XYZ file of C-alpha atoms in Angstrom:
749
model
C -3.231 -23.465 11.896
C -6.200 -24.214 13.903
C -9.175 -26.152 11.791
C -12.081 -24.192 11.035
C -15.081 -24.822 13.515
C -18.312 -26.182 11.979
C -21.570 -24.564 13.372
C -24.711 -26.685 14.112
C -26.422 -25.146 11.211
C -23.599 -26.107 8.639
C -23.501 -29.878 10.184
C -27.239 -30.232 9.608
C -26.682 -28.849 6.158
C -24.209 -31.609 5.556
C -27.078 -34.493 6.073
C -29.933 -32.399 4.693
C -29.003 -31.410 1.113
C -31.947 -32.040 -0.582
C -35.722 -32.225 0.349
C -35.744 -35.832 0.199
C -33.171 -36.152 3.086
C -36.238 -34.782 5.323
C -37.427 -38.525 5.571
C -34.016 -39.496 6.807
C -34.027 -37.229 9.746
C -35.480 -39.820 12.140
C -32.481 -42.272 10.976
C -30.044 -39.307 11.146
C -30.917 -38.615 14.740
C -30.843 -42.080 15.683
C -27.566 -42.235 14.380
C -26.092 -39.178 15.998
C -27.859 -40.291 19.274
C -25.948 -43.724 19.015
C -22.553 -42.133 18.330
C -23.209 -39.734 21.149
C -24.004 -42.559 23.568
C -20.869 -44.207 22.508
C -18.929 -41.153 23.069
C -20.352 -40.338 26.445
C -19.509 -44.035 27.419
C -15.911 -43.757 26.292
C -15.741 -40.415 28.125
C -17.072 -41.746 31.362
C -14.559 -44.778 31.104
C -11.579 -42.555 30.443
C -12.625 -39.902 32.843
C -12.891 -42.853 35.840
C -9.628 -44.153 34.716
C -7.964 -40.902 34.837
C -9.521 -40.065 38.353
C -8.496 -43.659 39.866
C -4.842 -43.141 38.510
C -4.899 -39.547 40.050
C -6.311 -40.758 43.352
C -3.818 -43.586 43.341
C -0.990 -41.111 42.661
C -2.109 -38.639 45.051
C -2.322 -41.257 47.767
C 1.326 -42.411 47.247
C 2.388 -38.808 47.093
C 0.856 -37.984 50.539
C 2.640 -41.113 51.896
C 5.763 -40.252 50.379
C 5.522 -36.638 51.726
C 4.861 -38.028 55.302
C 7.903 -39.985 54.944
C 9.849 -37.260 53.865
C 8.728 -35.081 56.658
C 9.666 -37.520 59.199
C 13.103 -38.077 57.967
C 13.353 -34.347 57.705
C 12.134 -34.148 61.421
C 14.710 -36.511 62.609
C 17.622 -35.021 60.771
C 16.924 -31.720 62.259
C 16.732 -33.226 65.818
C 20.308 -34.850 65.135
C 21.512 -31.778 63.745
C 20.276 -29.866 66.823
C 21.823 -32.102 69.204
C 25.073 -32.345 66.902
C 25.276 -28.419 67.391
C 24.151 -28.060 70.913
C 27.395 -26.888 73.098
C 26.528 -29.436 75.765
C 27.398 -32.228 73.222
C 30.496 -30.498 71.987
C 33.637 -32.029 73.678
C 37.443 -31.964 73.038
C 37.723 -35.819 72.717
C 34.710 -36.016 70.413
C 36.943 -37.065 67.240
C 38.398 -40.045 69.458
C 35.151 -41.168 70.884
C 33.647 -41.018 67.469
C 36.479 -43.117 65.690
C 36.126 -45.385 68.920
C 32.452 -45.927 68.129
C 32.796 -46.252 64.399
C 35.382 -49.303 65.245
C 32.807 -50.748 67.786
C 30.215 -50.665 65.161
C 32.247 -51.947 62.624
C 33.043 -54.862 65.138
C 29.359 -55.364 65.822
C 28.628 -55.099 62.152
C 31.370 -57.825 61.233
C 30.538 -60.058 63.817
C 26.582 -59.794 62.991
C 27.706 -60.120 59.271
C 30.084 -63.526 59.966
C 27.204 -65.120 62.175
C 24.646 -64.359 59.456
C 26.997 -65.911 56.744
C 27.600 -68.961 58.983
C 23.828 -69.291 59.548
C 22.701 -68.547 56.176
C 23.210 -72.077 54.651
C 20.862 -73.552 57.436
C 18.042 -71.134 56.811
C 18.408 -71.766 53.014
C 17.750 -75.388 53.607
C 14.991 -74.829 55.707
C 13.361 -72.509 53.145
C 14.068 -74.491 49.953
C 12.358 -77.289 51.771
C 9.273 -75.124 52.669
C 9.175 -73.515 49.163
C 9.437 -77.190 47.662
C 6.543 -78.499 49.799
C 4.335 -75.082 49.051
C 5.187 -75.529 45.087
C 4.208 -79.190 44.744
C 0.425 -77.978 45.182
C -0.043 -74.781 43.324
C -3.539 -74.926 44.281
C -2.649 -74.472 47.914
C -3.044 -74.583 50.799
C 0.600 -72.882 50.903
C 1.150 -72.661 54.756
C 4.603 -71.487 54.690
C 4.196 -68.573 52.151
C 4.195 -65.758 54.522
C 7.155 -67.299 56.594
C 9.276 -67.926 53.562
C 8.689 -64.473 52.383
C 9.497 -62.752 55.986
C 12.700 -64.922 56.079
C 13.457 -64.216 52.772
C 12.910 -60.514 52.872
C 15.805 -60.484 55.918
C 18.185 -62.373 53.880
C 17.730 -60.405 50.856
C 18.340 -57.248 53.209
C 21.503 -58.690 54.398
C 22.600 -59.666 51.140
C 21.921 -56.292 49.681
C 23.641 -54.311 52.593
C 26.727 -56.918 52.449
C 26.993 -56.219 48.559
C 26.727 -52.462 49.376
C 29.402 -52.426 51.787
C 31.809 -54.382 49.497
C 31.398 -52.026 46.545
C 34.678 -50.294 47.255
C 36.226 -53.825 47.994
C 38.624 -55.935 45.427
C 36.963 -57.727 42.495
C 38.052 -60.921 44.020
C 35.901 -60.120 47.116
C 33.039 -58.983 45.214
C 33.181 -62.094 43.363
C 33.530 -64.289 46.146
C 30.566 -62.794 48.016
C 28.590 -62.976 44.906
C 29.282 -66.845 44.672
C 28.391 -67.189 48.350
C 25.022 -65.597 48.021
C 24.302 -67.259 44.560
C 22.198 -69.863 46.504
C 20.086 -67.174 48.052
C 19.693 -65.231 44.660
C 18.448 -68.579 43.018
C 15.904 -69.134 45.972
C 14.698 -65.267 45.727
C 14.174 -65.947 42.128
C 12.420 -69.026 42.737
C 10.175 -67.512 45.299
C 9.378 -64.859 42.886
C 8.302 -67.199 40.035
C 6.130 -69.040 42.875
C 4.488 -65.827 43.565
C 3.872 -64.962 39.873
C 2.591 -68.627 39.456
C 0.119 -68.209 42.087
C -1.102 -65.127 40.752
C -1.624 -67.208 37.265
C -4.085 -69.660 39.284
C -6.180 -67.454 41.688
C -9.428 -68.770 40.165
C -8.328 -72.193 40.280
C -7.052 -72.021 44.034
C -10.274 -70.257 45.209
C -12.442 -73.166 43.331
C -9.984 -75.318 45.396
C -11.245 -73.909 48.545
C -7.995 -72.068 49.750
C -9.116 -68.399 49.251
C -6.691 -67.361 52.387
C -3.980 -68.348 50.121
C -4.779 -65.510 48.073
C -5.085 -63.448 51.064
C -1.577 -64.233 52.172
C -0.649 -63.675 48.754
C -1.765 -60.175 48.540
C -0.032 -59.508 51.909
C 3.098 -60.404 50.410
C 2.325 -58.228 47.338
C 1.330 -55.174 49.480
C 4.620 -55.566 51.519
C 6.925 -55.541 48.506
C 4.810 -52.539 47.250
C 5.369 -50.655 50.285
C 9.126 -51.534 50.351
C 9.227 -50.421 46.756
C 7.855 -47.109 47.727
C 10.331 -46.552 50.713
C 13.140 -47.191 48.322
C 12.004 -45.015 45.659
C 11.371 -42.226 48.479
C 14.836 -42.856 49.756
C 16.339 -42.334 46.125
C 14.476 -39.338 45.543
C 15.968 -37.955 49.116
C 19.421 -38.885 47.754
C 18.933 -37.340 44.617
C 17.476 -33.984 46.067
C 19.955 -33.604 49.069
C 23.471 -32.335 49.342
C 26.456 -34.412 49.121
C 27.238 -33.543 53.079
C 23.645 -34.885 53.942
C 24.322 -37.914 51.800
C 27.286 -38.686 53.593
C 25.724 -38.276 56.803
C 23.268 -41.247 55.999
C 25.395 -43.778 54.441
C 23.409 -46.357 56.179
C 20.667 -45.758 53.695
C 22.730 -46.599 50.816
C 23.342 -50.059 52.237
C 19.581 -50.599 51.441
C 20.265 -51.205 47.748
C 16.980 -52.496 46.957
C 16.228 -53.918 43.633
C 12.667 -52.597 43.008
C 10.125 -55.585 42.181
C 7.023 -54.291 40.756
C 4.914 -57.250 42.384
C 1.820 -55.469 41.970
C 2.175 -54.811 38.309
C 3.591 -58.311 37.580
C 0.734 -59.941 39.361
C -1.799 -58.061 37.213
C -0.043 -58.843 34.291
C -0.031 -62.546 35.352
C -3.844 -62.469 35.890
C -4.312 -60.941 32.484
C -1.942 -63.444 30.819
C -3.653 -66.320 32.544
C -7.189 -65.318 31.192
C -5.851 -64.769 27.919
C -4.241 -68.346 27.998
C -7.465 -69.953 28.880
C -9.064 -68.486 25.769
C -6.190 -69.367 23.551
C -6.072 -73.113 24.879
C -10.084 -73.397 24.473
C -9.617 -72.121 20.960
C -6.871 -74.362 20.090
C -8.739 -77.288 21.333
C -11.711 -76.473 19.159
C -9.924 -74.495 16.143
C -11.702 -76.797 13.723
C -15.194 -76.691 15.216
C -16.125 -72.928 16.034
C -19.559 -74.179 17.349
C -17.877 -76.286 19.960
C -15.760 -73.634 20.984
C -18.807 -70.852 21.256
C -20.642 -73.538 23.330
C -17.688 -73.764 25.645
C -17.452 -70.045 26.473
C -20.183 -70.301 29.008
C -17.299 -70.621 31.543
C -16.989 -66.916 31.303
C -20.161 -66.387 33.317
C -19.376 -69.157 35.815
C -15.892 -67.545 36.109
C -17.295 -64.239 36.536
C -19.971 -65.293 39.095
C -17.248 -67.235 41.120
C -14.827 -64.179 40.916
C -17.280 -61.688 42.156
C -18.488 -63.959 45.226
C -15.218 -65.299 46.481
C -11.976 -63.784 44.480
C -13.056 -59.914 45.073
C -13.096 -60.310 48.854
C -9.295 -61.556 48.896
C -8.099 -58.282 47.184
C -7.574 -54.918 48.781
C -10.293 -52.079 47.528
C -7.859 -50.244 45.819
C -7.056 -52.883 43.228
C -10.849 -52.712 41.855
C -10.214 -56.488 40.935
C -13.769 -56.950 39.886
C -13.725 -54.437 37.117
C -10.090 -55.469 36.246
C -11.513 -59.165 35.611
C -14.414 -58.058 33.847
C -12.407 -55.902 31.320
C -9.838 -58.521 30.873
C -12.237 -61.385 30.037
C -13.871 -59.075 27.581
C -10.650 -58.023 26.009
C -9.530 -61.824 25.527
C -12.724 -62.633 24.548
C -12.876 -60.048 21.768
C -9.161 -60.999 20.715
C -10.403 -64.625 20.471
C -13.573 -64.171 18.424
C -11.806 -61.637 16.220
C -9.259 -64.459 15.512
C -12.099 -66.881 14.914
C -13.659 -64.483 12.096
C -10.358 -64.207 10.527
C -9.814 -67.597 10.037
C -12.737 -67.690 7.702
C -14.876 -70.419 9.158
C -17.703 -72.114 7.643
C -21.029 -69.769 7.050
C -22.974 -71.737 9.950
C -20.408 -70.973 12.224
C -20.584 -67.160 11.704
C -24.286 -67.385 12.254
C -23.708 -69.232 15.457
C -21.194 -66.624 16.455
C -23.891 -63.604 15.625
C -26.493 -65.335 17.892
C -24.002 -65.941 20.398
C -22.934 -62.263 20.605
C -26.458 -61.272 21.179
C -26.775 -63.740 24.100
C -23.421 -62.700 25.707
C -24.553 -58.913 25.574
C -27.938 -59.941 27.492
C -26.018 -62.231 29.665
C -23.751 -59.285 30.964
C -26.533 -57.276 31.429
C -27.936 -59.642 33.665
C -24.866 -59.850 35.791
C -25.164 -56.073 36.290
C -21.998 -55.352 34.397
C -21.716 -51.544 33.269
C -21.421 -51.298 29.685
C -18.499 -48.881 30.048
C -16.420 -52.056 31.355
C -17.164 -53.920 27.982
C -14.783 -51.717 25.895
C -13.915 -52.118 22.932
C -17.095 -53.635 21.688
C -16.887 -57.123 20.298
C -15.758 -56.985 16.675
C -15.454 -53.181 16.988
C -19.504 -53.068 17.258
C -19.790 -54.491 13.823
C -21.311 -57.739 14.908
C -24.041 -57.198 11.976
C -21.377 -57.548 9.322
C -21.157 -61.123 10.562
C -24.374 -61.498 8.579
C -22.975 -59.778 5.532
C -19.898 -61.962 5.861
C -22.281 -64.938 6.536
C -23.827 -64.069 2.978
C -20.612 -63.563 1.238
C -19.321 -66.886 2.101
C -22.557 -68.439 0.795
C -22.105 -66.537 -2.296
C -18.530 -67.405 -2.417
C -19.078 -71.007 -1.934
C -21.941 -71.199 -4.406
C -19.715 -69.507 -7.129
C -16.722 -72.054 -6.308
C -18.572 -74.905 -6.428
C -20.796 -73.891 -9.604
C -17.476 -73.082 -11.448
C -15.679 -76.259 -10.523
C -19.000 -78.349 -11.219
C -19.194 -76.610 -14.912
C -15.603 -76.933 -15.686
C -16.164 -80.912 -15.269
C -19.703 -80.884 -16.902
C -18.375 -78.772 -19.867
C -15.437 -81.396 -20.320
C -17.364 -84.026 -20.225
C -19.906 -82.476 -22.735
C -17.285 -81.583 -25.274
C -15.416 -84.840 -25.190
C -18.613 -86.949 -25.025
C -16.544 -89.995 -24.422
C -19.146 -91.747 -22.592
C -22.771 -91.554 -23.184
C -24.780 -89.685 -20.791
C -26.150 -91.367 -17.520
C -29.681 -92.899 -17.386
C -31.860 -91.790 -14.485
C -33.814 -94.218 -12.517
C -36.897 -93.235 -14.838
C -34.874 -94.489 -17.872
C -34.100 -90.889 -19.171
C -30.879 -89.525 -20.036
C -29.347 -87.224 -17.436
C -26.163 -85.551 -16.117
C -24.708 -86.095 -12.444
C -23.697 -82.416 -12.276
C -27.455 -81.193 -12.083
C -27.918 -83.298 -9.164
C -25.001 -81.834 -7.569
C -25.632 -78.514 -8.349
C -29.207 -78.695 -7.112
C -28.037 -80.289 -3.916
C -25.615 -77.620 -3.375
C -28.336 -74.818 -3.855
C -30.539 -76.580 -1.392
C -27.712 -76.501 0.945
C -26.698 -72.645 0.644
C -30.633 -71.890 0.851
C -30.933 -73.945 4.263
C -27.843 -72.092 5.451
C -29.729 -68.721 4.449
C -32.800 -70.112 6.045
C -30.785 -70.698 9.426
C -29.984 -66.942 9.859
C -33.665 -66.182 10.326
C -33.522 -63.127 8.534
C -35.557 -62.631 5.310
C -32.898 -60.202 4.090
C -30.354 -62.806 4.001
C -32.644 -65.228 2.212
C -33.798 -62.858 -0.161
C -30.139 -62.068 -1.058
C -28.974 -65.604 -1.248
C -31.923 -66.235 -3.559
C -30.763 -63.345 -5.816
C -27.497 -64.935 -5.943
C -28.871 -68.458 -6.681
C -30.956 -66.684 -9.478
C -27.498 -65.326 -10.745
C -25.601 -68.448 -10.609
C -28.714 -70.179 -12.404
C -28.893 -67.746 -15.207
C -25.340 -67.879 -15.729
C -25.061 -71.729 -16.034
C -28.189 -71.707 -18.533
C -26.459 -68.910 -20.518
C -23.500 -70.818 -20.666
C -25.079 -74.114 -21.555
C -26.776 -72.484 -24.459
C -23.804 -70.938 -26.000
C -21.883 -74.291 -25.613
C -24.744 -76.370 -27.340
C -24.857 -73.629 -30.235
C -21.116 -73.945 -30.509
C -21.167 -77.667 -30.874
C -24.269 -77.656 -33.066
C -22.247 -75.374 -35.245
C -19.276 -77.633 -35.506
C -21.605 -80.693 -35.822
C -23.260 -78.877 -39.203
C -20.057 -77.287 -40.536
C -17.329 -79.832 -39.516
C -18.981 -83.248 -38.699
C -15.950 -84.950 -39.171
C -13.886 -83.218 -36.647
C -16.638 -83.283 -33.608
C -17.170 -86.359 -31.600
C -20.630 -88.219 -31.751
C -23.214 -88.080 -29.172
C -24.623 -84.669 -29.552
C -28.216 -85.728 -29.591
C -28.036 -87.880 -26.623
C -26.206 -84.994 -24.437
C -28.811 -82.498 -25.895
C -31.737 -84.895 -24.622
C -29.694 -85.061 -21.278
C -29.267 -81.225 -20.937
C -33.134 -80.909 -21.890
C -34.255 -83.362 -19.402
C -31.984 -81.647 -16.801
C -33.613 -78.515 -17.477
C -36.920 -79.732 -16.441
C -35.635 -81.384 -13.540
C -34.154 -77.955 -12.731
C -37.479 -76.420 -13.569
C -39.355 -78.581 -10.887
C -36.806 -78.378 -8.346
C -36.889 -74.354 -8.544
C -40.810 -74.459 -8.192
C -40.672 -76.657 -5.396
C -37.982 -74.490 -3.599
C -40.224 -71.365 -4.056
C -43.217 -73.237 -2.713
C -41.186 -74.444 0.468
C -39.525 -71.000 1.380
C -42.059 -68.409 0.289
C -44.382 -68.846 3.422
C -41.271 -68.610 5.632
C -40.652 -64.967 5.044
C -42.682 -61.556 5.160
C -44.325 -60.155 2.332
C -41.694 -57.521 1.801
C -39.133 -60.318 0.950
C -41.578 -62.984 -0.419
C -42.098 -60.655 -3.893
C -38.349 -60.833 -4.424
C -37.924 -64.305 -3.743
C -41.036 -65.261 -6.008
C -39.651 -62.896 -8.925
C -36.093 -64.618 -8.926
C -37.318 -68.020 -8.755
C -39.624 -67.423 -11.334
C -37.297 -66.110 -13.470
C -34.867 -68.959 -12.940
C -37.795 -71.334 -13.871
C -38.636 -69.473 -16.893
C -34.995 -69.688 -17.783
C -34.762 -73.418 -17.418
C -38.034 -73.698 -19.582
C -36.770 -71.381 -22.184
C -33.543 -73.324 -22.347
C -35.213 -76.499 -22.525
C -37.206 -75.473 -25.445
C -33.640 -74.173 -27.020
C -32.265 -77.882 -26.573
C -35.595 -79.499 -28.396
C -35.512 -76.800 -31.251
C -31.782 -77.835 -31.482
C -32.763 -81.557 -31.706
C -35.107 -80.700 -34.640
C -32.436 -78.738 -36.046
C -30.292 -81.912 -36.174
C -33.026 -83.673 -37.735
C -33.651 -81.186 -40.579
C -29.688 -80.725 -41.038
C -29.629 -84.214 -41.948
C -32.723 -83.860 -44.163
C -31.119 -81.076 -46.263
C -30.452 -83.092 -49.323
C -34.035 -84.618 -49.294
C -35.800 -81.321 -48.715
C -33.837 -79.917 -51.500
C -35.528 -82.643 -53.998
C -38.831 -81.333 -52.904
C -41.122 -80.753 -55.827
C -38.259 -81.434 -58.277
C -38.153 -84.197 -60.633
C -37.255 -86.929 -58.108
C -39.954 -85.873 -55.648
C -42.674 -87.572 -58.184
C -40.813 -90.858 -57.248
C -41.278 -90.698 -53.475
C -38.814 -88.823 -52.148
C -41.142 -87.522 -49.118
C -40.843 -91.088 -47.756
C -37.390 -90.579 -46.964
C -38.195 -87.509 -45.055
C -41.031 -89.062 -43.077
C -38.661 -92.478 -42.310
C -35.544 -90.008 -40.938
C -38.116 -88.364 -38.540
C -39.434 -91.632 -37.545
C -35.970 -92.746 -36.711
C -34.820 -89.594 -34.754
C -38.444 -89.437 -32.701
C -37.903 -93.066 -31.792
C -34.615 -92.339 -29.745
C -35.859 -88.986 -28.681
C -39.248 -90.395 -27.077
C -37.199 -93.254 -25.420
C -34.953 -90.875 -23.241
C -36.556 -87.539 -23.389
C -38.983 -86.355 -20.705
C -42.483 -86.804 -21.876
C -43.583 -83.333 -21.587
C -40.736 -82.310 -23.455
C -41.371 -84.770 -25.994
C -44.960 -83.091 -26.650
C -43.340 -79.838 -27.126
C -40.594 -81.155 -29.390
C -43.431 -82.968 -31.471
C -45.551 -79.778 -31.781
C -42.178 -77.705 -32.641
C -41.442 -80.743 -35.214
C -44.751 -80.559 -36.902
C -44.707 -76.974 -37.365
C -41.119 -76.975 -38.793
C -42.203 -79.752 -41.008
C -45.182 -77.747 -42.464
C -43.141 -74.675 -42.723
C -40.271 -76.364 -44.469
C -42.842 -78.119 -46.746
C -44.889 -75.226 -47.794
C -41.881 -72.901 -48.168
C -40.512 -75.604 -50.729
C -43.884 -75.624 -52.187
C -43.844 -71.810 -52.691
C -40.436 -71.485 -53.805
C -40.091 -74.504 -56.029
C -40.245 -75.343 -59.910
C -43.072 -75.715 -62.114
C -45.609 -78.694 -60.901
C -46.761 -81.055 -63.265
C -50.332 -81.291 -62.770
C -52.077 -83.480 -62.036
C -49.309 -85.659 -60.895
C -48.099 -82.955 -58.623
C -51.149 -83.133 -56.502
C -51.713 -86.946 -56.704
C -48.054 -86.789 -55.303
C -48.938 -84.293 -52.605
C -52.028 -86.135 -51.511
C -49.631 -89.153 -50.882
C -47.145 -86.891 -48.945
C -50.202 -85.455 -46.714
C -51.284 -89.263 -46.004
C -47.789 -90.135 -44.979
C -47.451 -87.241 -42.721
C -50.883 -87.958 -41.020
C -50.048 -91.618 -40.539
C -46.400 -90.446 -39.168
C -47.632 -87.766 -36.695
C -50.934 -89.825 -36.113
C -48.856 -92.174 -34.181
C -48.075 -89.494 -31.877
C -50.979 -87.383 -31.689
C -54.781 -87.725 -31.715
C -56.464 -87.370 -34.966
C -58.635 -84.222 -33.496
C -55.485 -82.690 -32.255
C -53.690 -83.307 -35.484
C -56.261 -82.313 -38.069
C -56.689 -78.660 -37.330
C -52.605 -78.316 -37.854
C -52.642 -80.358 -40.881
C -55.639 -78.671 -42.446
C -53.415 -76.042 -43.840
C -51.788 -78.783 -46.416
C -55.418 -79.794 -47.341
C -56.476 -76.309 -48.102
C -53.270 -75.856 -50.236
C -53.873 -78.927 -51.880
C -57.365 -77.883 -52.709
C -56.298 -74.674 -54.512
C -53.826 -76.901 -56.450
C -56.417 -79.185 -57.641
C -59.242 -76.436 -58.283
C -59.914 -75.274 -61.770
C -59.345 -71.883 -62.781
C -62.659 -70.814 -62.066
C -63.170 -72.540 -58.811
C -59.931 -71.594 -57.143
C -61.575 -68.700 -55.645
C -63.620 -70.813 -53.381
C -60.769 -73.043 -51.881
C -58.715 -69.966 -51.464
C -61.622 -68.236 -49.683
C -61.760 -71.472 -47.005
C -57.824 -71.144 -46.642
C -57.971 -67.060 -46.372
C -60.694 -67.161 -43.726
C -58.140 -69.049 -41.622
C -54.576 -67.448 -42.313
C -55.621 -64.172 -44.172
C -54.821 -62.816 -47.768
C -51.265 -64.524 -47.974
C -51.405 -62.842 -51.431
C -47.713 -63.537 -52.243
C -47.898 -67.055 -51.114
C -51.076 -67.983 -53.268
C -49.671 -66.007 -56.223
C -46.652 -68.378 -56.028
C -48.696 -71.268 -55.761
C -50.844 -70.439 -58.873
C -47.436 -69.832 -60.984
C -46.117 -73.118 -59.937
C -49.194 -74.802 -61.682
C -48.085 -75.465 -65.266
C -51.991 -75.924 -66.058
C -52.272 -72.271 -65.727
C -50.767 -69.729 -68.192
C -49.726 -66.183 -67.460
C -53.116 -64.925 -68.303
C -54.790 -67.472 -66.358
C -52.753 -66.779 -63.070
C -53.419 -63.014 -63.620
C -57.270 -63.660 -63.936
C -57.158 -65.900 -60.928
C -55.203 -63.336 -58.678
C -57.308 -60.343 -60.018
C -60.477 -61.911 -58.635
C -58.621 -62.919 -55.558
C -57.475 -59.436 -54.809
C -60.731 -57.860 -55.469
C -62.705 -60.096 -53.271
C -59.910 -59.518 -50.415
C -60.415 -55.702 -50.945
C -64.294 -56.073 -50.925
C -64.369 -58.199 -47.751
C -61.594 -55.811 -46.233
C -59.752 -59.331 -45.332
C -57.081 -58.834 -43.095
C -54.342 -60.925 -41.081
C -56.044 -62.972 -38.309
C -55.474 -61.629 -34.666
C -53.042 -64.522 -33.968
C -50.444 -65.334 -36.498
C -50.860 -68.793 -38.229
C -48.342 -71.155 -39.394
C -48.533 -69.045 -42.686
C -46.588 -66.157 -41.096
C -43.623 -68.440 -41.055
C -43.524 -68.935 -44.875
C -40.725 -66.881 -46.555
C -41.459 -66.340 -50.531
C -37.948 -65.929 -52.106
C -37.500 -63.728 -55.120
C -36.912 -65.034 -58.510
C -32.914 -64.563 -58.201
C -33.031 -66.288 -54.621
C -34.843 -69.469 -56.213
C -32.557 -69.544 -59.050
C -29.559 -69.639 -56.575
C -30.916 -72.354 -54.546
C -31.632 -74.371 -57.483
C -28.188 -74.105 -58.839
């Protein structure tokens, strides 16, 4: 059943299914025009080929018709003469037999003489052929002479073997052996002719175009003989048996059809492909050199048009044949090149080369329809996509292999981290990874396309973020093992965390420099994407670096857990706090020696915050304070903290942060009637913090329950009157968690 036809309206409806599709009309129109142009070109090429084939067939058909008509006329003349009464005689049979015997004698004599002379002729022809074959590039002076003599000897052989069909097998075998040398020489000549066909361009370059002219004379003569033989076979097939018996002489010409023309054309095609294959094999590991060497295509075509085309008969249309075959061989070879999965740079070079090839062929005046099929099926733009995918593939492969090595070294921690030239801990993997990213970005830059660079940066961002996530998870896992089962994990976690933190800053600096380097090289369309993706990666590195510094702080306070638990307990009054300060001092000494200076400053800020939160939380959730010993001990703690942190920070920077401890101490030292004044100085900075202050008052053993209630009532009343609220920016007090009574009991027990 015929497929239903689709109207123009239905076809348009397939494209325009929503109002938004109207914006794509120009694109659809260009696409349809491009498809129409491609189809028109193929139709024109196909029609021309069909017309050429039809014209060639008609030419041969007319020639055959003329030959058949000539034979028919001659047969009618003979038949008329035989049927004319003037030729009918009573002794005709005798005369016919005598004539046949005489003809047989003549043929026998001729055959014997030919057989006797054949070897001497073969000696001469073999010598001439050997001389011509010694230099395939010419001048081949004996080519036509050899062909003429061989043609006569071959006809003699064919006639003799035909007449011997009814002879005994021994006779036929004897003749076959007798003609074996001739048969071998004919085969050698055939091979020589085909070898000449494979070297047409080198022969012309050697200055011997006349060799090609002689070659084509041989080919044309053999083609005519093939046509005659085919015509005779058609006559025999169409004629009656009586007619066939009258022309037994035709059967003697038992010619083997040689198809020289098609064989020569095939040799030309094979020689072109062989040249491409040889060149590709010689440069298989260097695609760029292979593409550079393809300049021979233009040189060959220019020489062919000027020197080879005049040597061929016009019916061969040899110029178009050469152009088509060169193009087909090129397409086959570069398809092979793409399938070999070359380096990304080779794909880029190939993309540029194809553009230059199309331009050069236009300059040579080559019609586009001759260049079919299109190189790489017209999908050369896919080379850019392949180019990008190769960059992504390499990026993924190398980063994955690198991570395996780095993760193994991190988890085993058999050796300390490397020390960089500036004396800081680092890992070799980061340098390798950043070099790898640089290489791939440079490859993307080489494409000269902003889209390729933008997509490459997107993939770089993806890989960077993936690596960041994997390191964060790994460090969290190792820290958990360190805190839960320290005896089962190797040491060196601190050193490796420092190295990783330093690497994050190094990577962030690299990312920032990369952004500054490539953003000016692209248009605004892609600059935004590149900027956003690299900024995202940079922020990720900084976030991860801060995560590692927090891990370093967590390691310190994990070791301080026993001491922190004793804060504000009985042993605290004996100087437990000094142990906390000394532990932090020991850790910070190591951190400062091997940690990036900027990161150390960040770590110091976070450490101070953590210390304050820990100290104040312990105070708010601690046991009853023995007054005034508690405030005296607390003042000593604050002095120790000032001295410790003061070694790393300027006092004017430290005091605003430590002020909260002074304010809290002031509330503890104040009498019941003056607590409110101390509290107000505290509240103006940190907000009401009612729960914390109440816990603080309850901890004082010099205030009973009614005293605490009295203090808190006055504070709450003042807060309400002044409409005191939390500050716009949260302070450290926001991090203080006040536990319930049950929680405090469980912690203490």
